[in-house]
GROMACS .gro file of C-alpha atoms in nm:
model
  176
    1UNK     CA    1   6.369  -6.278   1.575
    2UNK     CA    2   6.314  -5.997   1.321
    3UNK     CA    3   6.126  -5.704   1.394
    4UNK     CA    4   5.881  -5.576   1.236
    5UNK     CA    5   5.888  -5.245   1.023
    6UNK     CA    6   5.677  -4.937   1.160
    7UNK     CA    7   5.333  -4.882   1.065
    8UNK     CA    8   5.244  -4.675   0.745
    9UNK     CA    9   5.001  -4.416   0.699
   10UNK     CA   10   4.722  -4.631   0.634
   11UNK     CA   11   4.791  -4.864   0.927
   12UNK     CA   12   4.788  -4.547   1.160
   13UNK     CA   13   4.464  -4.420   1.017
   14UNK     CA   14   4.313  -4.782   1.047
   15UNK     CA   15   4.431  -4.778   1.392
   16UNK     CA   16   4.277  -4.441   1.497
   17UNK     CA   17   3.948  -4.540   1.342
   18UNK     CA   18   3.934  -4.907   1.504
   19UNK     CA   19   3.974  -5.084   1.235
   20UNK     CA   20   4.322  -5.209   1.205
   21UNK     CA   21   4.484  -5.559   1.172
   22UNK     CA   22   4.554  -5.741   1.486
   23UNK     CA   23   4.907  -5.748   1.423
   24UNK     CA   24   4.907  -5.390   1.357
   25UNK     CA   25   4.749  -5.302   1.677
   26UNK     CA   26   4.980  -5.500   1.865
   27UNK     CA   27   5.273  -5.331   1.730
   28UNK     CA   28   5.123  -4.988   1.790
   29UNK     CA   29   5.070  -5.104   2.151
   30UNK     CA   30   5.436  -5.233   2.139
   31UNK     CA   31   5.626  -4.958   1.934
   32UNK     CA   32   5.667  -4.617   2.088
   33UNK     CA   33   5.699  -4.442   1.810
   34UNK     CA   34   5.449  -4.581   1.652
   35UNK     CA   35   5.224  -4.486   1.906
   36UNK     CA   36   5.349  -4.128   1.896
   37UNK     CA   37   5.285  -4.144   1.530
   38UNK     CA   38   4.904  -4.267   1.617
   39UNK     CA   39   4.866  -3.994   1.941
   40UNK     CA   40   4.999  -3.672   1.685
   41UNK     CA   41   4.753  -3.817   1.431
   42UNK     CA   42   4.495  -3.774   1.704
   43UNK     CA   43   4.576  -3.411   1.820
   44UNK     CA   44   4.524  -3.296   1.434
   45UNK     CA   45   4.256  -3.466   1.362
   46UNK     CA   46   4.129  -3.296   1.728
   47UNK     CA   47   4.271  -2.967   1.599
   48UNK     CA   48   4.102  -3.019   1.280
   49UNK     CA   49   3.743  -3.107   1.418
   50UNK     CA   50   3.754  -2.768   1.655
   51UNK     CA   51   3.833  -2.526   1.366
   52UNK     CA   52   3.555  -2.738   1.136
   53UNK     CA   53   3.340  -2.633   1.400
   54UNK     CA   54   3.451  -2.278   1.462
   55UNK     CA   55   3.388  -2.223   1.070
   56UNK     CA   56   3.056  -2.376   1.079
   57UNK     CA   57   2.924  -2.158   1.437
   58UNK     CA   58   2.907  -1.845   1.279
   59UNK     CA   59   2.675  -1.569   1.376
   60UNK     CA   60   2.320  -1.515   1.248
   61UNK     CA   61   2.431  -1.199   1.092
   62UNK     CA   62   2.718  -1.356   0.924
   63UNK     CA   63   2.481  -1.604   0.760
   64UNK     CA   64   2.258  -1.313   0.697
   65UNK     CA   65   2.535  -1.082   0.504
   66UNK     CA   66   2.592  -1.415   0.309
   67UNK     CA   67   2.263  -1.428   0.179
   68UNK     CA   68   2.187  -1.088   0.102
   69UNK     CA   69   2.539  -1.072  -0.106
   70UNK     CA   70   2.425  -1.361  -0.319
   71UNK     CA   71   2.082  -1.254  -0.371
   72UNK     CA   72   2.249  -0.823  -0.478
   73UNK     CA   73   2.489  -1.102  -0.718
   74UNK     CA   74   2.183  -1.332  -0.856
   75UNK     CA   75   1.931  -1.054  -1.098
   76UNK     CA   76   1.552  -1.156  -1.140
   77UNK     CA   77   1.416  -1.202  -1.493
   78UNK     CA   78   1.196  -0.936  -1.559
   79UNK     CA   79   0.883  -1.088  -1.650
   80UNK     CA   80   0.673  -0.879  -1.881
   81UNK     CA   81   0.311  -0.960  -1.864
   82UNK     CA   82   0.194  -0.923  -2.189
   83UNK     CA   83   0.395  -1.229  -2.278
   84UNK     CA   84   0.184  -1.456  -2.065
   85UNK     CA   85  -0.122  -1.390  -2.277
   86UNK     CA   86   0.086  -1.442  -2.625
   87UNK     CA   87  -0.055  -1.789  -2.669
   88UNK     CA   88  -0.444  -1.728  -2.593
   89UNK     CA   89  -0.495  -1.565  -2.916
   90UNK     CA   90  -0.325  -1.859  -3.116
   91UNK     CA   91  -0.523  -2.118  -2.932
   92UNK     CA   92  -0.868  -1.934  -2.988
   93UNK     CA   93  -0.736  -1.957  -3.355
   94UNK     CA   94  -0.719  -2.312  -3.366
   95UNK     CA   95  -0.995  -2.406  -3.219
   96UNK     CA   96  -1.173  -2.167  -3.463
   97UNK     CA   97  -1.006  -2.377  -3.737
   98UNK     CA   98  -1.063  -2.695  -3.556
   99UNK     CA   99  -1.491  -2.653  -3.495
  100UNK     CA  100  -1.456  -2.505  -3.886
  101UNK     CA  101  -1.271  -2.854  -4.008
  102UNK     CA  102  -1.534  -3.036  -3.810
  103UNK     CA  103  -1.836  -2.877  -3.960
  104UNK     CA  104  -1.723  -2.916  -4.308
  105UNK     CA  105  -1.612  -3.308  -4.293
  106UNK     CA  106  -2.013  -3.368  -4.327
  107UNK     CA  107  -2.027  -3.129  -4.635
  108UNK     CA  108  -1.755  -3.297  -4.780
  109UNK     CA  109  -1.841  -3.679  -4.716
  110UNK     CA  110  -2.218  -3.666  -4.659
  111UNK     CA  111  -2.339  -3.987  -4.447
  112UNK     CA  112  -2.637  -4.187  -4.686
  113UNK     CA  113  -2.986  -4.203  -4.480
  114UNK     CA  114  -3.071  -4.583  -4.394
  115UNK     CA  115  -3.367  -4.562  -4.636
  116UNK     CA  116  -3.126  -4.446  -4.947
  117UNK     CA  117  -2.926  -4.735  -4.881
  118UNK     CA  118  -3.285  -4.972  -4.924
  119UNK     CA  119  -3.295  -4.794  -5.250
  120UNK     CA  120  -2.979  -4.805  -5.383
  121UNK     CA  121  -2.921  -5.167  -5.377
  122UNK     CA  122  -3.039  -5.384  -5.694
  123UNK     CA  123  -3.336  -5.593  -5.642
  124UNK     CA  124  -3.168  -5.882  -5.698
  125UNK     CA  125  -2.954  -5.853  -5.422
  126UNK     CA  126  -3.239  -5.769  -5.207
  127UNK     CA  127  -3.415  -6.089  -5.258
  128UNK     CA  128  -3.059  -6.304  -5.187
  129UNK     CA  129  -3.030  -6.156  -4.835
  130UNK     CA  130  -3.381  -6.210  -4.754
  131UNK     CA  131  -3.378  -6.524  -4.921
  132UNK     CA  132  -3.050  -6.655  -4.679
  133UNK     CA  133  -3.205  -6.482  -4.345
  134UNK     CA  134  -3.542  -6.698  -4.426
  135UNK     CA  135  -3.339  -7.021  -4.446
  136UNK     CA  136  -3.129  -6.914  -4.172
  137UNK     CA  137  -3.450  -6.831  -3.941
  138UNK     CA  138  -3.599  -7.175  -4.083
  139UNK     CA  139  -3.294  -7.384  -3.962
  140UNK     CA  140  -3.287  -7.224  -3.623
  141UNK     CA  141  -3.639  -7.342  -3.588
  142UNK     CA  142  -3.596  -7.688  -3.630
  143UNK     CA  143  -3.286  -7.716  -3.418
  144UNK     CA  144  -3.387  -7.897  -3.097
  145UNK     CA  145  -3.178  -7.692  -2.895
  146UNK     CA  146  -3.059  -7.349  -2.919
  147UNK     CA  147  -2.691  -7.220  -3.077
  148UNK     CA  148  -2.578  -7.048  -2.780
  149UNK     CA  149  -2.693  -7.345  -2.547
  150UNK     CA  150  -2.523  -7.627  -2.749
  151UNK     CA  151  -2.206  -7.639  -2.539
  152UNK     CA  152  -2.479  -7.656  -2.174
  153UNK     CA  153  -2.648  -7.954  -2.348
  154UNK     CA  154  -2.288  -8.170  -2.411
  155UNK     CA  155  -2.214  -8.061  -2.060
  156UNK     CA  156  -2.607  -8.195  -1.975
  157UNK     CA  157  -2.500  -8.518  -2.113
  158UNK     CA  158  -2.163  -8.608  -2.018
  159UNK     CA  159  -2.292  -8.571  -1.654
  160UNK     CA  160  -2.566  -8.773  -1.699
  161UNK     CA  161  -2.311  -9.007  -1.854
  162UNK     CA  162  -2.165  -9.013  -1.556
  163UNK     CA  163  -2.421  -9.057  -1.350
  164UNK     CA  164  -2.580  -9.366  -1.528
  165UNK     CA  165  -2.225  -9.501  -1.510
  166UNK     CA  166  -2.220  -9.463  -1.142
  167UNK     CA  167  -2.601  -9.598  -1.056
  168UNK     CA  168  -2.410  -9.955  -1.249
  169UNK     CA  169  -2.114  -9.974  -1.054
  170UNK     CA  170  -2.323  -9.897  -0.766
  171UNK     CA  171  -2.612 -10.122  -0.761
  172UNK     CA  172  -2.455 -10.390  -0.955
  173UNK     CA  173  -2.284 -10.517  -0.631
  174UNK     CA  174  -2.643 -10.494  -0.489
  175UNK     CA  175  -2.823 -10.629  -0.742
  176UNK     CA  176  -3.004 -11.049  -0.647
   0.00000   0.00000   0.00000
């Protein structure tokens, strides 16, 4: 039968923290010094956790010399306060320029009045568009049924397509 070698490092720590291989727990359980190996392990990392904690249970006042030495280290920035009003005059500026700009785009590109427009255009051109909105307003008259309301008549008459078709089927087996 051949023995098996002792446990490394990582078998140990595995061990200690519950989550080693079955055959390395039993050969902890079997070895004894691999299970001194595993109970000095413990007693440092016991020794360790106790001086973890004595460094972090300090005193108040040791917490409050720590601060106040970082805060004489870290210097404010002086804030002058005529800086913080630097930008109001610039933006007063621009919207001076801006309400300017906007009052002299009508100057520059002056909108026609709806009567110069009348007046402008040639005669001829005149009579065309009232010509076509005449013919237009002619053929909308004689229409039996609306342009918006064409699709609701085709609707209109596919049910009653359907309906007629039904009234057959229905009373032909009826019919003497």
């Amino acid at each position: 039968m051949q023995t098996k070698q002792h446990c490394n490092e990582d078998a140990i720590t595995a061990y200690l923290l519950g989550m080693a291989d079955r055959e390395d727990a039993n050969h902890v359980d079997a070895c004894l010094d691999c299970y001194a190996r595993v109970e000095r392990a413990r007693i440092e990392m016991e020794h360790l956790r106790a001086a973890t904690q004595n460094l972090a249970s300090r005193p108040e006042q040791f917490w409050d010399r720590q601060r106040r030495a970082i805060m004489e280290r870290v210097t404010p920035v002086q804030r002058t306060p005529f800086r913080r009003w630097l930008w109001v005059p610039g933006v007063v500026l621009g919207m001076l320029v801006l309400v300017f700009l906007l009052h002299l785009l009508p100057i520059l590109h002056p909108r026609p009045e709806p009567g110069d427009i009348v007046k402008t255009q040639p005669q001829q051109l005149q009579q065309d568009a009232d010509d076509l909105l005449l013919v237009e307003i002619q053929n909308d008259l004689q229409r039996p049924v609306p342009r918006a309301l064409e699709p609701a008549t085709l609707l209109v008459q596919a049910r009653n397509n359907i309906a007629q078709s039904n009234k057959r089927h229905t009373s032909g087996g009826v019919q003497e």
